[in-house]
Amino acid sequence: MSVTQQQVLDSLGRIKSPRGVALTNANVLSAISASDGKVFFSINVDAAEARAWESVRAEAEAAVRAIPGVTTAMVALTAERKPGSAPPPPPQPSRGTPGVQPAHAHKPPQGGQSPMARQSEIPGVAAVIAVASGKGGVGKSTTALNLALGLRDVGLKVGLLDADIYGPSVPRLTGLRDKPELNDERKMIPLRRFGLAIMSIGFLVEEETAMIWRGPMVMSAVTQMLRDVEWGKLDVLVVDMPPGTGDAQLTLAQNVPLKGAVIVSTPQDLSLIDARRGLAMFKKVNVPVLGIVENMSYFQCPHCGTKSDIFGHGGARHEAEKLGVPFLGEIPLHMAIRATSDAGNPVVDSEPDGPHAAIYRAIAGQVRDQLKGVIAAA
């Protein structure tokens, strides 16, 4: 059953804004995307009123989900300060000492005001780890998938979440094109292949769709794929992060207590600079860095066996030693890894006895060993 924009608008028209105006007449709705049972839109309000609108956002999302034929609903609250409006006034200094706040003003916020206070475990999932990079083009998604398969091969129950909202690669890397179904609790059921539970934003939108989303929409999507998916019992959920240090990374760190992060880099200095930023970000939010992987570490000629350091060599190992984090291993630049990834048959699964699968399994073994206490306690 197809869902139309008019059906969505009719449903939203019954919801009132904080001022008592119908939501459809409040001049706050973005364009509504309604296709194949999936509905996306945002509510755009002034930053000063954002707190009052959160309950309206939740009510709107619930109303859209109740429309027959809707399988996925994602409503983001976008709050911006209006041009020319004054920022909130700073706290007044104490009368006793000009410019110095009283002692109570320097206490940490009470009542769970810290963003990390919103963290909660995903039911059934023992450990969530992020695979991240400071920049794109370093083979992060290929590494994340093959790492997940390596963890599977060392005896763990594994899931893979593709949180790269702007450039989801997992549908292509796994060959999956199906849409997730909903269970009786209206949670998405992850697709399964290679013995993994797999979810990606790419399963919900067409491959050619440009994801022109603001930060709040990205944060809402990441949260929904963490919380509204029936992951079942997993030892490890591997999250393929978008490149950089933005909204998706912070949303993940604030939502779930990450048990660690794997940083993927190539050997050259430019990539290492960005990897260093990613590592620093995880340390700032108290996420342990499980180690650094050097991808495209060298090229080995398939004909003569000669190794060529196309992007340099050893930079990631040196960086790991310098920063005091584990160096997990070197993955070569090789046609087999590229070809199997493009074909939707990752090398760890399609060539399990080959040298590349052995490298990924060795990396996975090191990650598993660092997570042993967490997994055993679950």
mmCIF file of C-alpha atoms in Angstrom:
data_model
loop_
_atom_site.group_PDB
_atom_site.id
_atom_site.type_symbol
_atom_site.label_atom_id
_atom_site.label_comp_id
_atom_site.label_asym_id
_atom_site.label_seq_id
_atom_site.Cartn_x
_atom_site.Cartn_y
_atom_site.Cartn_z
ATOM 1 C CA MET A 1 0.000 0.000 0.000
ATOM 2 C CA SER A 2 1.556 3.301 -1.082
ATOM 3 C CA VAL A 3 1.506 6.293 1.245
ATOM 4 C CA THR A 4 0.942 9.762 -0.171
ATOM 5 C CA GLN A 5 2.103 13.154 1.067
ATOM 6 C CA GLN A 6 -1.535 14.156 1.486
ATOM 7 C CA GLN A 7 -2.134 11.253 3.880
ATOM 8 C CA VAL A 8 0.835 12.436 5.918
ATOM 9 C CA LEU A 9 -0.430 16.029 5.921
ATOM 10 C CA ASP A 10 -3.924 14.906 6.944
ATOM 11 C CA SER A 11 -2.419 13.034 9.880
ATOM 12 C CA LEU A 12 -0.208 15.958 10.910
ATOM 13 C CA GLY A 13 -3.138 18.384 10.676
ATOM 14 C CA ARG A 14 -4.601 16.832 13.829
ATOM 15 C CA ILE A 15 -1.500 17.696 15.867
ATOM 16 C CA LYS A 16 -1.245 21.067 17.607
ATOM 17 C CA SER A 17 1.845 23.231 17.963
ATOM 18 C CA PRO A 18 2.819 24.556 21.421
ATOM 19 C CA ARG A 19 0.717 27.630 20.553
ATOM 20 C CA GLY A 20 -2.337 25.541 19.692
ATOM 21 C CA VAL A 21 -2.032 25.915 15.896
ATOM 22 C CA ALA A 22 -2.430 22.894 13.609
ATOM 23 C CA LEU A 23 1.026 21.609 12.720
ATOM 24 C CA THR A 24 0.298 21.951 9.014
ATOM 25 C CA ASN A 25 -0.498 25.663 9.494
ATOM 26 C CA ALA A 26 2.454 26.481 11.750
ATOM 27 C CA ASN A 27 4.902 27.072 8.868
ATOM 28 C CA VAL A 28 7.478 24.694 10.362
ATOM 29 C CA LEU A 29 7.346 21.614 8.114
ATOM 30 C CA SER A 30 10.029 20.793 5.578
ATOM 31 C CA ALA A 31 9.257 19.038 2.308
ATOM 32 C CA ILE A 32 7.808 15.591 3.038
ATOM 33 C CA SER A 33 9.405 12.546 1.422
ATOM 34 C CA ALA A 34 6.943 9.635 1.184
ATOM 35 C CA SER A 35 7.981 6.652 -0.918
ATOM 36 C CA ASP A 36 7.617 2.874 -0.595
ATOM 37 C CA GLY A 37 6.161 3.193 2.888
ATOM 38 C CA LYS A 38 9.051 5.357 4.142
ATOM 39 C CA VAL A 39 8.311 8.898 5.349
ATOM 40 C CA PHE A 40 10.969 11.502 6.165
ATOM 41 C CA PHE A 41 10.610 15.183 7.064
ATOM 42 C CA SER A 42 11.771 17.717 9.617
ATOM 43 C CA ILE A 43 10.148 20.315 11.868
ATOM 44 C CA ASN A 44 12.112 23.563 11.713
ATOM 45 C CA VAL A 45 11.715 25.889 14.708
ATOM 46 C CA ASP A 46 13.538 28.685 16.470
ATOM 47 C CA ALA A 47 16.259 27.454 18.840
ATOM 48 C CA ALA A 48 14.671 29.290 21.771
ATOM 49 C CA GLU A 49 11.520 27.140 21.420
ATOM 50 C CA ALA A 50 13.167 23.780 20.680
ATOM 51 C CA ARG A 51 12.450 22.212 24.086
ATOM 52 C CA ALA A 52 8.724 22.964 23.802
ATOM 53 C CA TRP A 53 8.595 21.350 20.359
ATOM 54 C CA GLU A 54 10.191 18.017 21.236
ATOM 55 C CA SER A 55 6.910 16.471 22.410
ATOM 56 C CA VAL A 56 5.270 17.689 19.177
ATOM 57 C CA ARG A 57 8.012 15.996 17.151
ATOM 58 C CA ALA A 58 7.458 12.710 18.997
ATOM 59 C CA GLU A 59 3.668 12.982 18.537
ATOM 60 C CA ALA A 60 4.114 13.681 14.811
ATOM 61 C CA GLU A 61 6.376 10.664 14.362
ATOM 62 C CA ALA A 62 3.910 8.421 16.195
ATOM 63 C CA ALA A 63 1.010 9.729 14.096
ATOM 64 C CA VAL A 64 2.832 9.064 10.826
ATOM 65 C CA ARG A 65 3.818 5.564 11.899
ATOM 66 C CA ALA A 66 0.144 4.827 12.556
ATOM 67 C CA ILE A 67 -0.804 5.503 8.908
ATOM 68 C CA PRO A 68 -1.588 2.207 7.148
ATOM 69 C CA GLY A 69 1.256 1.294 4.819
ATOM 70 C CA VAL A 70 3.973 3.245 6.638
ATOM 71 C CA THR A 71 6.929 1.008 7.451
ATOM 72 C CA THR A 72 9.443 3.667 8.474
ATOM 73 C CA ALA A 73 8.914 7.175 9.826
ATOM 74 C CA MET A 74 11.718 9.557 10.679
ATOM 75 C CA VAL A 75 10.945 13.056 11.964
ATOM 76 C CA ALA A 76 13.784 15.391 12.958
ATOM 77 C CA LEU A 77 13.564 18.571 14.983
ATOM 78 C CA THR A 78 15.762 21.290 13.469
ATOM 79 C CA ALA A 79 16.366 24.283 15.720
ATOM 80 C CA GLU A 80 18.081 27.438 14.511
ATOM 81 C CA ARG A 81 18.499 30.884 16.019
ATOM 82 C CA LYS A 82 16.668 33.430 13.878
ATOM 83 C CA PRO A 83 18.867 36.014 12.153
ATOM 84 C CA GLY A 84 19.192 39.137 14.273
ATOM 85 C CA SER A 85 17.882 37.508 17.421
ATOM 86 C CA ALA A 86 20.007 37.858 20.497
ATOM 87 C CA PRO A 87 21.684 34.818 22.024
ATOM 88 C CA PRO A 88 20.634 33.847 25.546
ATOM 89 C CA PRO A 89 22.034 36.291 28.109
ATOM 90 C CA PRO A 90 25.061 35.052 30.085
ATOM 91 C CA PRO A 91 24.648 34.325 33.791
ATOM 92 C CA GLN A 92 25.017 37.385 35.997
ATOM 93 C CA PRO A 93 28.256 37.595 37.985
ATOM 94 C CA SER A 94 28.171 37.628 41.750
ATOM 95 C CA ARG A 95 27.995 40.982 43.432
ATOM 96 C CA GLY A 96 30.996 40.223 45.592
ATOM 97 C CA THR A 97 33.634 39.858 42.845
ATOM 98 C CA PRO A 98 33.022 41.535 39.467
ATOM 99 C CA GLY A 99 33.312 39.097 36.542
ATOM 100 C CA VAL A 100 33.602 35.994 38.772
ATOM 101 C CA GLN A 101 30.759 33.522 39.124
ATOM 102 C CA PRO A 102 29.731 32.288 42.587
ATOM 103 C CA ALA A 103 30.993 28.831 43.538
ATOM 104 C CA HIS A 104 27.719 27.051 42.734
ATOM 105 C CA ALA A 105 27.934 28.262 39.115
ATOM 106 C CA HIS A 106 31.066 26.184 38.572
ATOM 107 C CA LYS A 107 29.555 22.893 39.660
ATOM 108 C CA PRO A 108 28.849 20.320 36.943
ATOM 109 C CA PRO A 109 25.203 20.320 35.755
ATOM 110 C CA GLN A 110 22.884 18.233 37.873
ATOM 111 C CA GLY A 111 20.014 15.956 36.889
ATOM 112 C CA GLY A 112 21.698 14.174 33.976
ATOM 113 C CA GLN A 113 22.390 17.261 31.886
ATOM 114 C CA SER A 114 25.542 15.723 30.404
ATOM 115 C CA PRO A 115 24.908 14.320 26.898
ATOM 116 C CA MET A 116 26.571 11.074 28.000
ATOM 117 C CA ALA A 117 23.837 10.643 30.625
ATOM 118 C CA ARG A 118 21.526 9.558 27.785
ATOM 119 C CA GLN A 119 23.616 6.457 27.113
ATOM 120 C CA SER A 120 21.897 3.117 27.491
ATOM 121 C CA GLU A 121 22.762 -0.378 26.334
ATOM 122 C CA ILE A 122 21.055 -1.918 23.298
ATOM 123 C CA PRO A 123 19.085 -4.908 24.615
ATOM 124 C CA GLY A 124 20.794 -8.168 23.693
ATOM 125 C CA VAL A 125 23.974 -6.535 22.360
ATOM 126 C CA ALA A 126 27.062 -7.112 24.535
ATOM 127 C CA ALA A 127 29.415 -4.658 22.819
ATOM 128 C CA VAL A 128 29.098 -1.885 20.245
ATOM 129 C CA ILE A 129 32.288 -0.840 18.445
ATOM 130 C CA ALA A 130 32.811 1.846 15.818
ATOM 131 C CA VAL A 131 34.958 1.588 12.705
ATOM 132 C CA ALA A 132 35.927 5.139 11.813
ATOM 133 C CA SER A 133 38.270 7.273 9.750
ATOM 134 C CA GLY A 134 39.095 10.938 9.683
ATOM 135 C CA LYS A 135 38.475 11.155 5.933
ATOM 136 C CA GLY A 136 36.767 9.265 3.128
ATOM 137 C CA GLY A 137 38.383 7.028 0.545
ATOM 138 C CA VAL A 138 40.504 4.937 2.904
ATOM 139 C CA GLY A 139 38.467 1.711 2.580
ATOM 140 C CA LYS A 140 36.677 2.036 5.913
ATOM 141 C CA SER A 141 33.461 0.269 4.858
ATOM 142 C CA THR A 142 35.307 -2.643 3.255
ATOM 143 C CA THR A 143 37.378 -2.938 6.419
ATOM 144 C CA ALA A 144 34.289 -2.783 8.649
ATOM 145 C CA LEU A 145 32.524 -5.578 6.769
ATOM 146 C CA ASN A 146 35.558 -7.854 6.615
ATOM 147 C CA LEU A 147 36.301 -7.158 10.284
ATOM 148 C CA ALA A 148 32.722 -8.175 11.125
ATOM 149 C CA LEU A 149 33.229 -11.396 9.155
ATOM 150 C CA GLY A 150 36.548 -11.962 10.906
ATOM 151 C CA LEU A 151 34.817 -11.585 14.278
ATOM 152 C CA ARG A 152 32.255 -14.109 13.082
ATOM 153 C CA ASP A 153 35.062 -16.509 12.175
ATOM 154 C CA VAL A 154 36.624 -16.256 15.637
ATOM 155 C CA GLY A 155 33.388 -17.467 17.169
ATOM 156 C CA LEU A 156 31.267 -14.390 17.877
ATOM 157 C CA LYS A 157 27.687 -13.479 17.017
ATOM 158 C CA VAL A 158 28.020 -10.282 15.007
ATOM 159 C CA GLY A 159 25.863 -7.498 13.591
ATOM 160 C CA LEU A 160 26.834 -4.720 11.182
ATOM 161 C CA LEU A 161 25.241 -1.256 11.193
ATOM 162 C CA ASP A 162 26.010 1.022 8.242
ATOM 163 C CA ALA A 163 25.743 4.478 9.834
ATOM 164 C CA ASP A 164 27.352 6.274 6.890
ATOM 165 C CA ILE A 165 24.200 8.285 6.189
ATOM 166 C CA TYR A 166 25.532 10.285 3.243
ATOM 167 C CA GLY A 167 27.300 7.421 1.481
ATOM 168 C CA PRO A 168 26.000 3.997 2.588
ATOM 169 C CA SER A 169 28.203 1.307 1.043
ATOM 170 C CA VAL A 170 27.038 -1.837 2.819
ATOM 171 C CA PRO A 171 24.167 -2.645 0.386
ATOM 172 C CA ARG A 172 26.683 -2.802 -2.472
ATOM 173 C CA LEU A 173 29.348 -4.607 -0.417
ATOM 174 C CA THR A 174 26.890 -7.298 0.712
ATOM 175 C CA GLY A 175 24.778 -7.549 -2.451
ATOM 176 C CA LEU A 176 21.621 -6.929 -0.405
ATOM 177 C CA ARG A 177 18.761 -4.948 -1.956
ATOM 178 C CA ASP A 178 15.749 -6.027 0.111
ATOM 179 C CA LYS A 179 13.766 -3.743 2.397
ATOM 180 C CA PRO A 180 13.683 -4.561 6.136
ATOM 181 C CA GLU A 181 10.399 -5.918 7.454
ATOM 182 C CA LEU A 182 8.771 -4.928 10.750
ATOM 183 C CA ASN A 183 8.041 -7.224 13.664
ATOM 184 C CA ASP A 184 4.934 -7.058 15.869
ATOM 185 C CA GLU A 185 6.526 -4.265 17.907
ATOM 186 C CA ARG A 186 7.108 -2.283 14.690
ATOM 187 C CA LYS A 187 10.860 -2.653 14.979
ATOM 188 C CA MET A 188 12.875 -3.248 11.834
ATOM 189 C CA ILE A 189 14.229 -6.758 11.367
ATOM 190 C CA PRO A 190 17.833 -6.615 10.104
ATOM 191 C CA LEU A 191 18.666 -8.408 6.888
ATOM 192 C CA ARG A 192 20.910 -11.435 7.167
ATOM 193 C CA ARG A 193 23.800 -12.555 5.007
ATOM 194 C CA PHE A 194 27.126 -14.257 5.706
ATOM 195 C CA GLY A 195 25.818 -15.078 9.195
ATOM 196 C CA LEU A 196 25.597 -11.363 10.080
ATOM 197 C CA ALA A 197 22.628 -9.228 11.139
ATOM 198 C CA ILE A 198 22.889 -6.204 8.815
ATOM 199 C CA MET A 199 21.160 -2.810 8.745
ATOM 200 C CA SER A 200 21.859 0.215 6.556
ATOM 201 C CA ILE A 201 20.130 3.468 5.668
ATOM 202 C CA GLY A 202 20.807 2.271 2.129
ATOM 203 C CA PHE A 203 18.116 -0.389 2.593
ATOM 204 C CA LEU A 204 15.552 2.370 3.138
ATOM 205 C CA VAL A 205 16.405 4.707 0.247
ATOM 206 C CA GLU A 206 17.353 4.163 -3.366
ATOM 207 C CA GLU A 207 21.060 3.922 -4.188
ATOM 208 C CA GLU A 208 20.999 7.092 -6.332
ATOM 209 C CA THR A 209 19.170 9.185 -3.706
ATOM 210 C CA ALA A 210 21.159 12.185 -2.495
ATOM 211 C CA MET A 211 20.905 12.363 1.310
ATOM 212 C CA ILE A 212 20.708 16.139 1.735
ATOM 213 C CA TRP A 213 20.059 16.047 5.461
ATOM 214 C CA ARG A 214 20.870 18.501 8.206
ATOM 215 C CA GLY A 215 22.528 17.420 11.428
ATOM 216 C CA PRO A 216 19.325 16.724 13.407
ATOM 217 C CA MET A 217 18.041 14.434 10.644
ATOM 218 C CA VAL A 218 21.326 12.525 10.671
ATOM 219 C CA MET A 219 21.161 12.205 14.446
ATOM 220 C CA SER A 220 17.568 10.975 14.277
ATOM 221 C CA ALA A 221 18.461 8.383 11.623
ATOM 222 C CA VAL A 222 21.424 7.021 13.602
ATOM 223 C CA THR A 223 19.316 6.816 16.757
ATOM 224 C CA GLN A 224 16.513 5.015 14.955
ATOM 225 C CA MET A 225 18.855 2.435 13.419
ATOM 226 C CA LEU A 226 20.310 1.766 16.860
ATOM 227 C CA ARG A 227 17.073 1.651 18.842
ATOM 228 C CA ASP A 228 14.320 0.677 16.395
ATOM 229 C CA VAL A 229 16.017 -2.451 15.066
ATOM 230 C CA GLU A 230 15.476 -5.916 16.549
ATOM 231 C CA TRP A 231 19.162 -6.903 16.728
ATOM 232 C CA GLY A 232 18.585 -10.043 18.793
ATOM 233 C CA LYS A 233 21.469 -11.550 20.804
ATOM 234 C CA LEU A 234 24.835 -10.276 19.579
ATOM 235 C CA ASP A 235 28.320 -10.392 21.019
ATOM 236 C CA VAL A 236 29.436 -7.437 18.907
ATOM 237 C CA LEU A 237 27.665 -4.806 16.801
ATOM 238 C CA VAL A 238 30.155 -3.274 14.357
ATOM 239 C CA VAL A 239 29.165 0.253 13.300
ATOM 240 C CA ASP A 240 30.546 1.564 10.011
ATOM 241 C CA MET A 241 30.757 5.301 10.721
ATOM 242 C CA PRO A 242 30.736 8.133 8.177
ATOM 243 C CA PRO A 243 34.121 9.807 7.728
ATOM 244 C CA GLY A 244 34.969 12.771 9.909
ATOM 245 C CA THR A 245 34.061 13.830 13.439
ATOM 246 C CA GLY A 246 30.508 15.160 13.155
ATOM 247 C CA ASP A 247 26.921 14.584 14.227
ATOM 248 C CA ALA A 248 26.776 10.841 13.559
ATOM 249 C CA GLN A 249 29.852 10.123 15.672
ATOM 250 C CA LEU A 250 28.638 12.250 18.570
ATOM 251 C CA THR A 251 25.127 10.765 18.387
ATOM 252 C CA LEU A 252 26.546 7.255 18.610
ATOM 253 C CA ALA A 253 28.814 8.152 21.531
ATOM 254 C CA GLN A 254 25.940 9.850 23.373
ATOM 255 C CA ASN A 255 23.412 7.060 22.740
ATOM 256 C CA VAL A 256 25.302 3.901 23.608
ATOM 257 C CA PRO A 257 28.340 3.184 25.779
ATOM 258 C CA LEU A 258 30.771 2.316 22.986
ATOM 259 C CA LYS A 259 33.209 -0.392 24.003
ATOM 260 C CA GLY A 260 35.810 0.761 21.526
ATOM 261 C CA ALA A 261 36.730 2.256 18.174
ATOM 262 C CA VAL A 262 38.910 0.983 15.328
ATOM 263 C CA ILE A 263 40.565 3.728 13.265
ATOM 264 C CA VAL A 264 41.257 3.018 9.576
ATOM 265 C CA SER A 265 43.961 4.966 7.761
ATOM 266 C CA THR A 266 46.194 4.713 4.745
ATOM 267 C CA PRO A 267 49.953 5.219 5.236
ATOM 268 C CA GLN A 268 50.372 8.721 3.797
ATOM 269 C CA ASP A 269 50.716 11.765 6.011
ATOM 270 C CA LEU A 270 47.464 13.445 4.881
ATOM 271 C CA SER A 271 45.369 10.448 5.881
ATOM 272 C CA LEU A 272 47.230 10.088 9.175
ATOM 273 C CA ILE A 273 46.492 13.712 10.104
ATOM 274 C CA ASP A 274 42.767 13.035 9.714
ATOM 275 C CA ALA A 275 43.018 9.703 11.515
ATOM 276 C CA ARG A 276 44.660 11.532 14.409
ATOM 277 C CA ARG A 277 41.632 13.838 14.633
ATOM 278 C CA GLY A 278 39.266 10.868 14.724
ATOM 279 C CA LEU A 279 41.299 9.235 17.449
ATOM 280 C CA ALA A 280 41.326 12.454 19.485
ATOM 281 C CA MET A 281 37.544 12.752 19.175
ATOM 282 C CA PHE A 282 36.935 9.281 20.601
ATOM 283 C CA LYS A 283 39.307 9.975 23.472
ATOM 284 C CA LYS A 284 37.410 13.192 24.250
ATOM 285 C CA VAL A 285 34.174 11.252 24.680
ATOM 286 C CA ASN A 286 35.943 8.516 26.700
ATOM 287 C CA VAL A 287 35.698 5.788 24.065
ATOM 288 C CA PRO A 288 38.659 3.368 24.168
ATOM 289 C CA VAL A 289 40.605 3.132 20.910
ATOM 290 C CA LEU A 290 41.039 -0.558 20.118
ATOM 291 C CA GLY A 291 43.704 0.196 17.549
ATOM 292 C CA ILE A 292 44.668 1.504 14.130
ATOM 293 C CA VAL A 293 44.520 -0.446 10.860
ATOM 294 C CA GLU A 294 46.753 0.536 7.946
ATOM 295 C CA ASN A 295 44.693 -0.102 4.807
ATOM 296 C CA MET A 296 46.187 -0.082 1.287
ATOM 297 C CA SER A 297 49.476 -0.575 3.114
ATOM 298 C CA TYR A 298 51.387 -1.838 0.092
ATOM 299 C CA PHE A 299 50.847 -3.272 -3.368
ATOM 300 C CA GLN A 300 52.179 -6.727 -4.150
ATOM 301 C CA CYS A 301 52.505 -7.513 -7.833
ATOM 302 C CA PRO A 302 50.486 -10.668 -8.609
ATOM 303 C CA HIS A 303 52.988 -11.605 -11.335
ATOM 304 C CA CYS A 304 56.432 -11.072 -9.812
ATOM 305 C CA GLY A 305 55.620 -10.722 -6.122
ATOM 306 C CA THR A 306 57.401 -7.367 -5.783
ATOM 307 C CA LYS A 307 56.033 -5.075 -3.078
ATOM 308 C CA SER A 308 55.479 -1.399 -3.905
ATOM 309 C CA ASP A 309 54.683 1.211 -1.258
ATOM 310 C CA ILE A 310 52.328 3.294 -3.381
ATOM 311 C CA PHE A 311 51.053 5.405 -0.487
ATOM 312 C CA GLY A 312 54.147 5.050 1.643
ATOM 313 C CA HIS A 313 54.355 2.351 4.292
ATOM 314 C CA GLY A 314 54.365 2.027 8.054
ATOM 315 C CA GLY A 315 52.878 5.438 8.809
ATOM 316 C CA ALA A 316 49.918 4.020 10.744
ATOM 317 C CA ARG A 317 52.171 1.711 12.786
ATOM 318 C CA HIS A 318 54.396 4.645 13.684
ATOM 319 C CA GLU A 319 51.355 6.767 14.576
ATOM 320 C CA ALA A 320 49.964 4.014 16.799
ATOM 321 C CA GLU A 321 53.281 3.726 18.649
ATOM 322 C CA LYS A 322 53.472 7.495 19.003
ATOM 323 C CA LEU A 323 49.927 7.759 20.414
ATOM 324 C CA GLY A 324 50.178 4.661 22.596
ATOM 325 C CA VAL A 325 47.389 2.646 20.978
ATOM 326 C CA PRO A 326 47.545 -0.865 19.486
ATOM 327 C CA PHE A 327 48.538 -1.309 15.854
ATOM 328 C CA LEU A 328 46.165 -3.967 14.541
ATOM 329 C CA GLY A 329 47.710 -4.795 11.181
ATOM 330 C CA GLU A 330 48.417 -4.013 7.529
ATOM 331 C CA ILE A 331 45.953 -4.718 4.723
ATOM 332 C CA PRO A 332 47.413 -4.657 1.207
ATOM 333 C CA LEU A 333 46.065 -2.863 -1.844
ATOM 334 C CA HIS A 334 44.963 -5.888 -3.851
ATOM 335 C CA MET A 335 42.629 -6.588 -6.742
ATOM 336 C CA ALA A 336 40.939 -9.496 -4.945
ATOM 337 C CA ILE A 337 39.783 -7.301 -2.065
ATOM 338 C CA ARG A 338 38.426 -4.661 -4.442
ATOM 339 C CA ALA A 339 36.766 -7.113 -6.842
ATOM 340 C CA THR A 340 35.051 -9.223 -4.178
ATOM 341 C CA SER A 341 33.789 -6.080 -2.444
ATOM 342 C CA ASP A 342 32.306 -4.673 -5.661
ATOM 343 C CA ALA A 343 30.673 -8.034 -6.353
ATOM 344 C CA GLY A 344 28.975 -8.184 -2.945
ATOM 345 C CA ASN A 345 31.058 -11.187 -1.853
ATOM 346 C CA PRO A 346 33.645 -9.883 0.641
ATOM 347 C CA VAL A 347 36.997 -11.589 0.581
ATOM 348 C CA VAL A 348 36.801 -13.091 4.088
ATOM 349 C CA ASP A 349 33.702 -15.033 3.032
ATOM 350 C CA SER A 350 34.464 -15.684 -0.655
ATOM 351 C CA GLU A 351 38.154 -16.627 -0.181
ATOM 352 C CA PRO A 352 38.267 -17.869 3.420
ATOM 353 C CA ASP A 353 41.534 -19.758 2.984
ATOM 354 C CA GLY A 354 43.332 -16.899 1.246
ATOM 355 C CA PRO A 355 46.005 -14.603 2.706
ATOM 356 C CA HIS A 356 43.722 -11.552 2.874
ATOM 357 C CA ALA A 357 41.072 -13.349 4.914
ATOM 358 C CA ALA A 358 43.835 -14.428 7.294
ATOM 359 C CA ILE A 359 44.865 -10.783 7.807
ATOM 360 C CA TYR A 360 41.322 -9.684 8.615
ATOM 361 C CA ARG A 361 40.860 -12.622 11.005
ATOM 362 C CA ALA A 362 44.104 -11.751 12.788
ATOM 363 C CA ILE A 363 42.851 -8.177 13.272
ATOM 364 C CA ALA A 364 39.488 -9.511 14.456
ATOM 365 C CA GLY A 365 41.247 -11.778 16.946
ATOM 366 C CA GLN A 366 42.989 -8.787 18.523
ATOM 367 C CA VAL A 367 39.710 -6.881 18.754
ATOM 368 C CA ARG A 368 37.971 -9.900 20.313
ATOM 369 C CA ASP A 369 40.735 -10.281 22.898
ATOM 370 C CA GLN A 370 40.301 -6.644 23.967
ATOM 371 C CA LEU A 371 36.547 -7.175 24.332
ATOM 372 C CA LYS A 372 36.707 -10.509 26.135
ATOM 373 C CA GLY A 373 35.721 -9.153 29.534
ATOM 374 C CA VAL A 374 32.725 -7.286 28.117
ATOM 375 C CA ILE A 375 31.476 -10.205 26.038
ATOM 376 C CA ALA A 376 31.960 -12.740 28.813
ATOM 377 C CA ALA A 377 29.983 -10.568 31.248
ATOM 378 C CA ALA A 378 26.997 -10.215 28.914
#
